[in-house]
């Protein structure tokens, strides 16, 4: 079991309110991702759940039980830190066994669990090494190993992949998702990388300056962002925002259209512009089109074979039913 | 310093300094060795003459020699024990956030700046004196007879005085080490169910081992040659109760005016210090590698 409920939870550091009161429900077995720009309070929120920070107000319930004043160890949660926080003077084996040792579990039982965890995480060959003798990805796995042997009610991850290179990050992302499928334990995962959020989450919580902007499944957020912040944050490359007359024509203060929902043509279309920077990724090409008079640049996605050059004149046509309309406050109009 | 050329140049550049340092060390050492083989008393009025190992024989068979070795070891050991344990406790305290932290830290470091002779005199006359001392005053307050520290527990008293001077050093080194500990490690241990004591034993103490070895090494080097505190407080007495090796050499050459005997004692002290140094280096080498 691992149901976490936050009721009117707030956090203040001295006089600065980092997290205004918020409510959040995390269901048992869910993979929840907190995502938001740097400094928005993701880590703080995670640490509040872990018990590493005291809440300034509100109640945290774990499986319905009030855990607000509980010390971290009593909450039955395991955390994987961004810096991994491995114990440098202990071997991998001892690192993974540490929580078991602290719980006073018999040596044979410890050994059995460590071996099992090492097998799951492909660490068997490294059990007698120290963290300093491991690569970043291996350290990451040790940190996860240390978390899973405890069989916690929920895992808390604080940007666990941000210290890894791009290729390894994709690999570990899949490994963590597989781990979740196998263990079916609640996972709360903090990241500022929206690709990680989209690919891993059952439910995404978008945070901005400590406030929850929107909670929903990745596709819900993609299809129906509640406001401009979420619309701009989810999706890569970013959604294009257009204000002024063009927006007024749609009866809105601003309209948003994603790069993948705009067709490019050299023959004709709705908006005219010239190609500025083009980014060729092989599978896709992103063109930054200038001079449309709508916004400084409009990003569009085209197929990998489309070949346009700097300065070429192009026509852009948005898919009419994919246009998002926002009011003056930035809220999305239905 | 990657290329052979750069290494060669570096050697040439360094050689003047190395030569000066070598002379600086070799000349006094050579002279001491030379004197240690001479019968050279300042009172006899006779010119120095070669005596071979006689000085060494006298020095090494002197009952005061063994007492002085024992005293040296208990002084070094006692001070190390107090400063390391006390230093860790103080460092743990000072690592906490509290009001007036800056001032308290300066106060803690203060004893290190007091000269050994001065601090020994202050301890002797203002604290440990059985008539005027603060401890005697406190004892009288409770109706107990005053305790004459320097007469009844001379070695203990000197250990306390020297430890007081070195405690700030140990505290400072250990505090910096403690502050370099990644707080996420402590938080991870906390989440892993480690209580305060477990965190101290399993996380903080291993992190501190390096700093502790450094404290032990540096202090041992200085403590082996403790002298001022003894001269000022007990003059090596009562009897030879607080005579350490350094003080014995002093007594031999400058109280008995026996330059040859003193020199022999000095050489013995150098040899013993080197033995200790080899042990320490081994121990530290092991600790610093890991
Ligand atoms: N101990 C503290 N004292 C005062 N302010 C703090 C403290 N910890 C965090 N803050 C502030 O709280 C805000 C949220 O910090 P937090 O670490 O939760 O951000 P984050 O969303 O995790 O950012 P990042 O993506 O950069 O890790 C920041 O503005 C930060 O300055
Ligand atoms: Mg963070």
XYZ file of C-alpha atoms and ligand atoms in Angstrom:
656
model
C 0.000 0.000 0.000
C 1.179 3.508 -0.614
C -1.485 6.175 -0.752
C -0.212 9.653 0.006
C -2.589 12.511 0.688
C -1.576 16.132 1.161
C -4.193 18.395 2.749
C -3.582 22.147 2.725
C 0.168 21.504 3.033
C 2.274 24.677 3.069
C 5.935 25.438 3.589
C 7.586 28.659 4.649
C 11.341 29.259 4.976
C 11.564 32.126 7.458
C 9.178 34.658 5.861
C 9.302 33.281 2.322
C 6.353 31.135 1.399
C 7.863 28.541 -0.919
C 4.742 26.412 -1.099
C 1.340 27.998 -0.535
C -1.283 25.599 0.839
C -1.948 22.813 -1.646
C -3.934 19.597 -1.846
C -2.769 16.506 -3.644
C -3.826 12.896 -3.813
C -1.361 10.173 -4.832
C -3.033 6.813 -5.364
C -1.521 3.469 -4.450
C 0.744 2.123 -7.188
C 0.717 5.322 -9.189
C 3.756 6.804 -10.908
C 3.451 10.504 -10.172
C 5.862 13.038 -11.630
C 6.353 16.522 -10.202
C 7.534 18.763 -12.954
C 8.206 22.472 -13.114
C 10.915 25.047 -13.699
C 13.952 25.300 -11.447
C 13.228 26.718 -8.006
C 9.488 26.077 -8.137
C 9.521 23.917 -5.014
C 9.550 20.370 -6.400
C 12.341 19.188 -4.132
C 10.816 20.961 -1.165
C 7.489 19.233 -1.748
C 9.213 15.855 -2.020
C 11.180 16.500 1.166
C 7.984 17.417 2.958
C 6.521 14.061 1.963
C 9.741 12.307 3.028
C 9.727 14.070 6.376
C 13.111 15.704 5.846
C 11.415 19.097 6.212
C 8.637 19.993 8.617
C 5.436 21.328 7.113
C 4.483 24.866 8.129
C 0.804 23.984 7.930
C -1.444 21.192 6.759
C -1.569 17.424 7.056
C 0.241 14.608 5.283
C -1.459 11.223 5.340
C 0.155 7.977 4.283
C -2.352 5.166 3.789
C -4.894 7.269 5.625
C -2.702 7.580 8.698
C -1.576 11.009 9.844
C 2.188 11.153 9.170
C 2.674 14.897 9.582
C 4.852 14.706 12.670
C 6.395 11.291 11.976
C 10.175 11.054 11.640
C 11.329 10.047 8.115
C 12.312 6.519 9.076
C 8.817 5.760 10.424
C 7.033 6.778 7.247
C 8.088 3.696 5.320
C 9.208 5.689 2.287
C 12.501 5.344 0.446
C 14.253 8.183 -1.295
C 16.776 8.314 -4.135
C 18.749 11.537 -4.058
C 20.044 13.559 -6.962
C 23.625 13.186 -5.672
C 22.856 9.479 -5.004
C 24.080 10.043 -1.402
C 25.854 6.695 -1.303
C 28.039 6.013 1.716
C 31.549 6.357 0.238
C 33.382 4.198 2.784
C 31.053 1.219 2.401
C 31.069 -1.342 -0.389
C 28.068 -1.592 -2.685
C 26.928 -4.612 -0.687
C 27.066 -2.699 2.580
C 25.406 0.327 1.041
C 22.452 -1.711 -0.116
C 22.295 -3.634 3.154
C 22.454 -0.496 5.307
C 18.691 0.029 5.751
C 18.275 -3.674 6.536
C 21.087 -3.505 9.059
C 19.467 -0.484 10.686
C 16.210 -2.401 10.879
C 18.031 -5.194 12.729
C 17.361 -7.866 10.119
C 19.349 -11.113 10.393
C 22.558 -11.368 8.372
C 21.427 -14.248 6.096
C 18.187 -12.434 5.338
C 20.161 -9.272 4.535
C 22.439 -11.209 2.220
C 19.492 -12.818 0.458
C 17.763 -9.491 -0.162
C 20.937 -7.731 -1.269
C 21.673 -10.532 -3.738
C 18.149 -10.364 -5.101
C 18.279 -6.590 -5.497
C 21.702 -6.774 -7.128
C 20.369 -9.266 -9.637
C 17.415 -7.077 -10.537
C 19.697 -4.085 -11.043
C 22.637 -5.858 -12.744
C 24.969 -5.038 -9.891
C 26.119 -8.537 -8.972
C 29.609 -8.015 -10.377
C 30.130 -4.814 -8.436
C 28.991 -5.805 -4.959
C 32.466 -5.584 -3.437
C 33.400 -2.264 -4.995
C 33.110 1.105 -3.365
C 30.911 3.849 -4.839
C 34.030 5.756 -5.942
C 34.903 2.886 -8.283
C 31.563 2.926 -10.109
C 30.239 4.862 -13.078
C 27.399 7.335 -12.694
C 24.792 4.891 -13.960
C 26.014 2.143 -11.643
C 25.912 4.504 -8.664
C 22.386 5.385 -9.620
C 21.467 1.723 -9.585
C 23.080 1.238 -6.173
C 20.995 4.111 -4.847
C 17.885 2.477 -6.260
C 18.999 -0.872 -4.813
C 19.302 0.678 -1.389
C 15.760 1.945 -1.778
C 14.134 -1.270 -3.003
C 15.527 -3.643 -0.353
C 13.455 -1.834 2.228
C 10.274 -2.712 0.374
C 8.909 0.777 1.031
C 5.333 1.934 0.664
C 6.506 4.457 -1.895
C 9.674 5.549 -3.652
C 10.654 9.191 -3.819
C 13.056 10.194 -6.573
C 14.611 13.658 -6.708
C 15.935 14.264 -10.230
C 17.704 10.902 -10.193
C 18.874 11.078 -13.792
C 20.082 14.647 -14.031
C 23.738 13.709 -13.499
C 23.783 11.147 -16.308
C 24.568 11.634 -19.966
C 21.761 11.631 -22.504
C 22.060 8.014 -23.653
C 22.275 6.640 -20.129
C 19.352 8.810 -19.110
C 17.122 7.178 -21.695
C 18.275 3.730 -20.552
C 17.710 4.426 -16.860
C 14.346 6.002 -17.629
C 13.211 2.732 -19.145
C 14.721 0.723 -16.291
C 12.870 2.761 -13.701
C 9.613 2.385 -15.641
C 10.165 -1.382 -15.824
C 10.901 -1.454 -12.114
C 7.611 0.293 -11.495
C 5.757 -2.198 -13.678
C 7.277 -5.077 -11.760
C 7.031 -3.750 -8.206
C 3.752 -1.863 -8.650
C 4.827 0.388 -5.786
C 3.858 4.044 -5.655
C 6.579 6.249 -7.092
C 6.896 10.002 -6.777
C 9.410 11.371 -9.199
C 10.747 14.905 -9.415
C 12.194 16.249 -12.629
C 12.419 19.436 -14.589
C 12.708 17.476 -17.822
C 9.299 17.316 -19.422
C 10.305 14.384 -21.641
C 10.925 12.288 -18.521
C 7.604 13.467 -17.166
C 5.685 12.604 -20.341
C 7.262 9.188 -20.848
C 7.208 7.853 -17.306
C 4.210 9.309 -15.536
C 0.754 7.933 -14.897
C 0.001 11.350 -13.497
C 1.884 14.597 -13.895
C 1.749 17.401 -11.359
C 2.861 20.665 -12.947
C 4.221 23.082 -10.365
C 4.933 26.759 -10.760
C 6.209 28.898 -7.872
C 4.972 26.302 -5.385
C 1.454 26.242 -6.819
C -0.039 23.261 -8.604
C -0.964 24.463 -12.073
C -2.522 21.238 -13.237
C -2.723 17.554 -12.395
C -3.453 14.962 -15.023
C -2.226 12.191 -17.268
C 0.483 13.138 -19.788
C -1.968 13.168 -22.689
C -4.555 15.179 -20.779
C -1.950 17.843 -20.140
C -0.849 17.720 -23.735
C -4.321 17.913 -25.204
C -6.051 20.152 -22.723
C -3.595 22.298 -20.781
C -5.492 24.349 -18.233
C -3.494 27.526 -18.838
C -0.665 29.051 -20.803
C 1.989 27.959 -18.317
C 1.125 24.279 -18.656
C 0.653 24.619 -22.393
C 4.117 26.121 -22.732
C 5.752 23.695 -20.348
C 4.428 20.422 -21.733
C 5.455 19.506 -25.239
C 8.758 19.802 -27.036
C 9.528 22.069 -28.793
C 7.348 24.570 -26.977
C 3.925 25.574 -28.144
C 3.821 28.772 -30.262
C 1.824 31.600 -28.721
C 0.262 34.245 -30.903
C -1.344 37.402 -29.570
C -2.984 40.409 -31.192
C -5.299 40.473 -34.186
C -4.811 36.847 -35.163
C -5.825 35.810 -31.624
C -8.752 38.229 -31.632
C -9.964 36.566 -34.829
C -10.380 33.414 -32.715
C -12.076 35.390 -29.947
C -9.190 35.029 -27.500
C -6.422 37.102 -25.915
C -3.868 34.596 -27.128
C -3.859 31.436 -29.148
C -1.409 28.551 -28.950
C -0.475 26.051 -31.605
C 2.072 23.261 -31.234
C 4.867 22.944 -33.842
C 3.601 19.498 -34.818
C 0.153 20.912 -35.669
C 1.331 23.299 -38.343
C 1.731 22.267 -41.955
C 4.551 23.767 -44.016
C 4.228 24.397 -47.704
C 6.087 26.341 -50.375
C 2.948 26.581 -52.508
C 0.473 28.366 -50.322
C -1.246 28.518 -46.935
C -2.538 30.767 -44.188
C 0.568 32.516 -42.811
C 3.579 33.627 -44.833
C 7.152 33.812 -43.523
C 10.778 33.015 -44.211
C 12.812 30.161 -42.834
C 15.305 31.216 -40.165
C 17.112 28.499 -38.248
C 16.431 24.894 -39.124
C 17.256 21.992 -36.817
C 17.640 18.659 -38.571
C 17.187 15.724 -36.229
C 17.004 13.110 -38.959
C 13.524 11.891 -38.139
C 12.147 15.404 -37.852
C 13.146 18.873 -38.865
C 12.250 21.915 -36.827
C 12.040 25.191 -38.696
C 11.991 28.546 -36.974
C 9.991 30.716 -39.297
C 10.442 34.496 -39.028
C 8.680 37.435 -40.502
C 5.129 36.146 -40.135
C 4.139 39.270 -38.236
C 2.422 37.058 -35.643
C 5.239 36.331 -33.221
C 8.994 36.718 -33.297
C 9.450 33.202 -34.590
C 7.096 30.320 -35.139
C 8.457 26.840 -34.670
C 7.092 24.147 -36.934
C 7.802 20.484 -37.181
C 8.209 18.875 -40.574
C 9.328 15.463 -41.713
C 12.991 14.625 -41.861
C 13.064 14.756 -45.665
C 11.632 18.234 -46.043
C 14.464 20.333 -47.311
C 14.167 24.077 -46.911
C 16.961 26.560 -46.578
C 17.629 29.722 -44.699
C 15.706 32.559 -46.307
C 13.233 30.368 -48.244
C 9.703 31.708 -48.319
C 7.169 29.289 -46.822
C 3.490 29.116 -46.001
C 2.220 27.838 -42.674
C -1.213 26.390 -42.033
C -2.306 25.442 -38.482
C -4.715 22.560 -37.956
C -7.860 24.407 -36.998
C -9.040 21.942 -34.344
C -5.648 21.904 -32.607
C -5.616 25.622 -31.816
C -5.742 26.382 -28.083
C -7.402 29.622 -27.053
C -6.460 31.507 -23.881
C -8.126 34.427 -22.147
C -6.482 37.516 -20.741
C -5.531 35.710 -17.469
C -3.918 32.920 -19.456
C -6.671 30.400 -18.711
C -7.665 28.113 -21.526
C -11.013 28.770 -23.146
C -13.073 25.690 -23.917
C 55.667 18.656 -15.253
C 54.817 16.231 -17.966
C 57.921 16.271 -20.088
C 61.432 15.169 -19.180
C 62.635 18.665 -19.985
C 60.188 20.259 -17.540
C 61.160 17.787 -14.832
C 64.854 18.545 -15.338
C 64.214 22.270 -15.162
C 62.180 21.795 -12.019
C 65.061 19.968 -10.389
C 67.474 22.743 -11.195
C 65.082 25.363 -9.881
C 64.461 23.469 -6.678
C 68.075 22.621 -5.911
C 69.058 25.841 -4.060
C 66.155 25.435 -1.650
C 66.901 21.770 -1.174
C 70.572 22.468 -0.508
C 69.784 25.164 2.061
C 67.277 22.943 3.821
C 69.715 20.057 3.815
C 72.475 22.161 5.342
C 70.007 23.588 7.810
C 69.269 20.086 9.015
C 72.602 18.340 8.480
C 74.889 20.828 10.249
C 73.178 20.846 13.660
C 72.514 17.128 13.425
C 76.139 16.439 12.519
C 77.373 18.593 15.377
C 75.047 16.890 17.828
C 76.269 13.494 16.683
C 79.868 14.687 17.004
C 79.346 16.019 20.546
C 77.541 12.852 21.581
C 80.810 10.929 21.186
C 82.803 13.449 23.225
C 83.441 13.761 26.913
C 82.535 17.426 27.082
C 81.581 18.769 30.492
C 81.430 22.499 30.934
C 82.382 22.343 34.616
C 85.394 20.045 34.396
C 87.499 22.648 32.610
C 89.057 19.927 30.466
C 89.110 20.074 26.690
C 86.609 17.749 24.911
C 87.972 14.318 24.173
C 86.708 11.253 22.289
C 84.965 8.704 24.480
C 83.122 6.507 22.024
C 79.753 5.247 23.260
C 80.186 6.130 26.925
C 77.688 8.991 26.797
C 75.080 6.704 25.263
C 75.728 4.022 27.856
C 75.194 6.475 30.688
C 72.119 8.022 29.118
C 70.420 4.731 28.265
C 71.125 3.100 31.629
C 70.008 6.127 33.607
C 66.797 5.118 35.448
C 65.467 8.590 34.576
C 65.630 7.594 30.903
C 62.944 4.940 31.217
C 60.788 7.174 33.346
C 61.131 9.883 30.736
C 60.085 7.531 27.925
C 57.077 6.456 29.950
C 56.244 10.077 30.720
C 56.616 11.132 27.098
C 54.254 8.391 25.989
C 51.641 9.103 28.624
C 51.799 12.809 27.860
C 51.355 12.264 24.127
C 48.737 9.546 24.594
C 46.786 11.458 27.215
C 46.687 14.695 25.267
C 45.754 12.891 22.042
C 42.913 11.053 23.751
C 41.508 14.225 25.294
C 41.873 16.394 22.208
C 40.495 13.862 19.738
C 37.472 12.889 21.829
C 36.902 16.432 23.059
C 37.528 17.836 19.597
C 34.886 15.580 18.055
C 32.344 16.521 20.718
C 33.057 20.231 20.377
C 32.967 20.015 16.584
C 29.570 18.314 16.767
C 28.331 21.076 19.055
C 29.725 23.924 16.982
C 28.288 22.395 13.821
C 24.783 23.069 15.142
C 23.156 26.331 14.186
C 22.763 28.503 17.270
C 22.682 32.161 18.192
C 26.125 33.756 18.567
C 27.822 30.999 16.581
C 30.554 33.283 15.207
C 31.650 34.599 18.587
C 31.617 31.161 20.180
C 33.798 29.796 17.388
C 36.361 32.560 17.910
C 36.338 31.907 21.651
C 36.950 28.225 21.083
C 39.984 28.939 18.936
C 41.443 31.465 21.416
C 43.571 29.076 23.542
C 45.597 28.213 20.475
C 46.902 31.768 20.337
C 48.115 31.816 23.940
C 51.837 31.085 24.259
C 52.634 27.799 26.033
C 54.596 29.479 28.828
C 51.794 31.944 29.462
C 49.034 29.401 29.485
C 51.031 27.088 31.735
C 51.640 29.941 34.167
C 47.981 30.896 34.136
C 46.955 27.328 34.834
C 49.589 26.923 37.526
C 48.928 30.121 39.426
C 45.303 30.934 38.765
C 43.642 27.557 38.521
C 45.702 24.808 40.108
C 47.405 26.690 42.925
C 46.293 25.089 46.208
C 46.065 28.468 47.984
C 44.997 31.058 45.439
C 43.735 28.858 42.604
C 40.191 28.796 41.334
C 39.907 25.032 41.837
C 40.988 25.357 45.460
C 38.402 28.088 45.921
C 35.670 25.876 44.494
C 36.827 22.970 46.644
C 36.662 25.156 49.747
C 33.217 26.316 48.737
C 32.096 22.712 49.003
C 34.050 22.238 52.223
C 36.604 19.898 50.636
C 40.321 20.243 51.291
C 42.102 21.904 48.330
C 43.935 19.583 46.000
C 47.522 20.422 45.081
C 47.361 19.395 41.483
C 50.973 19.912 40.460
C 52.311 18.081 43.522
C 49.816 15.251 43.829
C 48.899 14.586 40.198
C 51.676 16.326 38.275
C 51.493 14.328 35.057
C 47.709 14.577 34.904
C 47.898 18.334 35.446
C 50.392 18.812 32.637
C 48.288 16.660 30.327
C 45.302 18.882 31.116
C 47.261 22.058 30.443
C 48.688 20.836 27.136
C 45.349 19.341 26.070
C 43.689 22.692 26.724
C 46.093 24.298 24.281
C 45.628 21.708 21.576
C 41.896 21.206 21.847
C 41.127 24.192 19.570
C 43.373 22.841 16.861
C 41.680 19.446 16.908
C 38.236 21.065 17.076
C 38.952 23.313 14.123
C 40.223 20.536 11.874
C 37.400 18.199 12.831
C 34.781 20.925 12.447
C 35.866 21.709 8.898
C 35.829 18.007 8.103
C 32.364 17.652 9.585
C 31.078 20.575 7.568
C 32.345 19.013 4.371
C 30.085 16.006 4.933
C 27.349 15.895 2.298
C 24.095 16.565 4.137
C 22.247 14.299 1.711
C 24.245 11.373 3.086
C 22.954 12.091 6.556
C 19.436 12.503 5.228
C 19.707 9.240 3.306
C 20.844 7.503 6.484
C 17.991 9.087 8.363
C 15.521 7.726 5.815
C 17.258 4.360 6.026
C 16.233 4.253 9.666
C 19.519 5.224 11.294
C 19.108 7.033 14.603
C 21.470 9.790 15.694
C 24.006 7.405 17.198
C 24.001 5.123 14.162
C 24.457 8.103 11.885
C 27.398 9.210 14.009
C 29.040 5.800 14.032
C 28.331 4.754 10.438
C 28.443 8.026 8.534
C 30.143 10.830 10.465
C 32.960 8.911 12.124
C 34.148 7.202 8.909
C 34.013 10.585 7.220
C 36.157 12.024 10.004
C 38.869 9.337 10.012
C 41.079 11.266 7.658
C 40.853 14.432 9.732
C 41.451 12.437 12.906
C 44.626 10.917 11.461
C 45.845 14.351 10.461
C 45.179 15.647 13.976
C 47.014 12.686 15.500
C 50.012 13.043 13.207
C 50.509 16.774 13.619
C 49.890 16.771 17.342
C 52.231 13.838 17.957
C 55.050 15.679 16.235
C 54.582 18.693 18.480
C 53.714 16.829 21.672
C 56.856 14.690 21.567
C 58.831 17.866 22.179
C 56.658 19.435 24.891
C 58.946 21.483 27.068
C 57.784 24.948 28.086
C 54.789 23.727 30.058
C 56.980 21.393 32.103
C 59.707 23.925 32.728
C 57.238 26.548 33.900
C 55.096 24.341 36.116
C 56.964 21.394 37.637
C 60.555 21.533 36.442
C 60.240 17.869 35.603
C 59.365 16.982 39.176
C 58.472 16.030 41.749
C 61.514 13.802 41.318
C 61.305 12.761 37.694
C 57.508 12.385 37.685
C 57.036 14.819 34.799
C 60.417 14.575 33.091
C 59.868 13.723 29.457
C 62.624 13.014 26.963
C 63.004 16.649 25.915
C 63.205 17.791 29.493
C 65.740 15.072 30.345
C 68.010 16.229 27.538
C 67.690 19.769 28.835
C 68.455 18.687 32.398
C 71.459 16.700 31.242
C 73.117 19.369 29.158
C 72.061 22.600 30.782
C 71.484 21.715 34.423
C 74.390 19.307 34.715
C 76.462 21.143 32.080
C 77.182 17.837 30.349
C 77.160 18.726 26.665
C 78.220 15.248 25.545
C 75.517 13.475 27.591
C 72.889 15.947 26.400
C 73.885 15.427 22.798
C 73.644 11.656 23.192
C 70.171 12.122 24.705
C 69.229 14.334 21.789
C 70.250 11.691 19.279
C 68.296 9.039 21.181
C 65.266 11.338 21.097
C 65.664 11.839 17.335
C 65.819 8.075 16.790
C 62.739 7.449 18.940
C 60.811 10.235 17.224
C 61.630 8.691 13.867
C 60.377 5.302 14.991
C 57.114 6.919 16.039
C 56.998 8.813 12.748
C 57.399 5.610 10.725
C 54.506 4.001 12.591
C 52.345 7.061 12.101
C 53.179 7.360 8.433
C 52.218 3.756 7.876
C 48.943 4.211 9.676
C 48.152 7.433 7.850
C 49.290 6.191 4.495
C 46.728 3.426 4.833
C 44.025 5.880 5.830
C 44.746 8.464 3.206
C 44.819 6.010 0.337
C 41.312 4.723 0.822
N 16.540 25.664 3.331
C 16.018 26.666 2.617
N 15.962 27.909 3.111
C 15.415 28.922 2.390
N 14.920 28.786 1.169
C 14.948 27.565 0.611
C 15.507 26.450 1.301
N 15.391 25.364 0.498
C 14.816 25.807 -0.633
N 14.533 27.116 -0.564
C 13.875 27.911 -1.612
O 12.691 27.272 -1.970
C 12.460 27.363 -3.357
C 12.181 25.980 -3.907
O 13.341 25.208 -3.828
P 13.410 23.715 -4.342
O 14.739 23.175 -3.991
O 12.233 22.972 -3.867
O 13.312 23.943 -5.913
P 13.251 22.844 -7.049
O 11.926 22.976 -7.698
O 13.613 21.506 -6.529
O 14.347 23.384 -8.045
P 15.440 22.561 -8.900
O 14.761 22.066 -10.123
O 16.448 23.624 -9.232
O 15.981 21.485 -8.029
C 13.677 28.025 -3.964
O 13.329 29.338 -4.283
C 14.703 27.984 -2.870
O 15.485 29.140 -2.909
Mg 15.385 20.259 -6.693
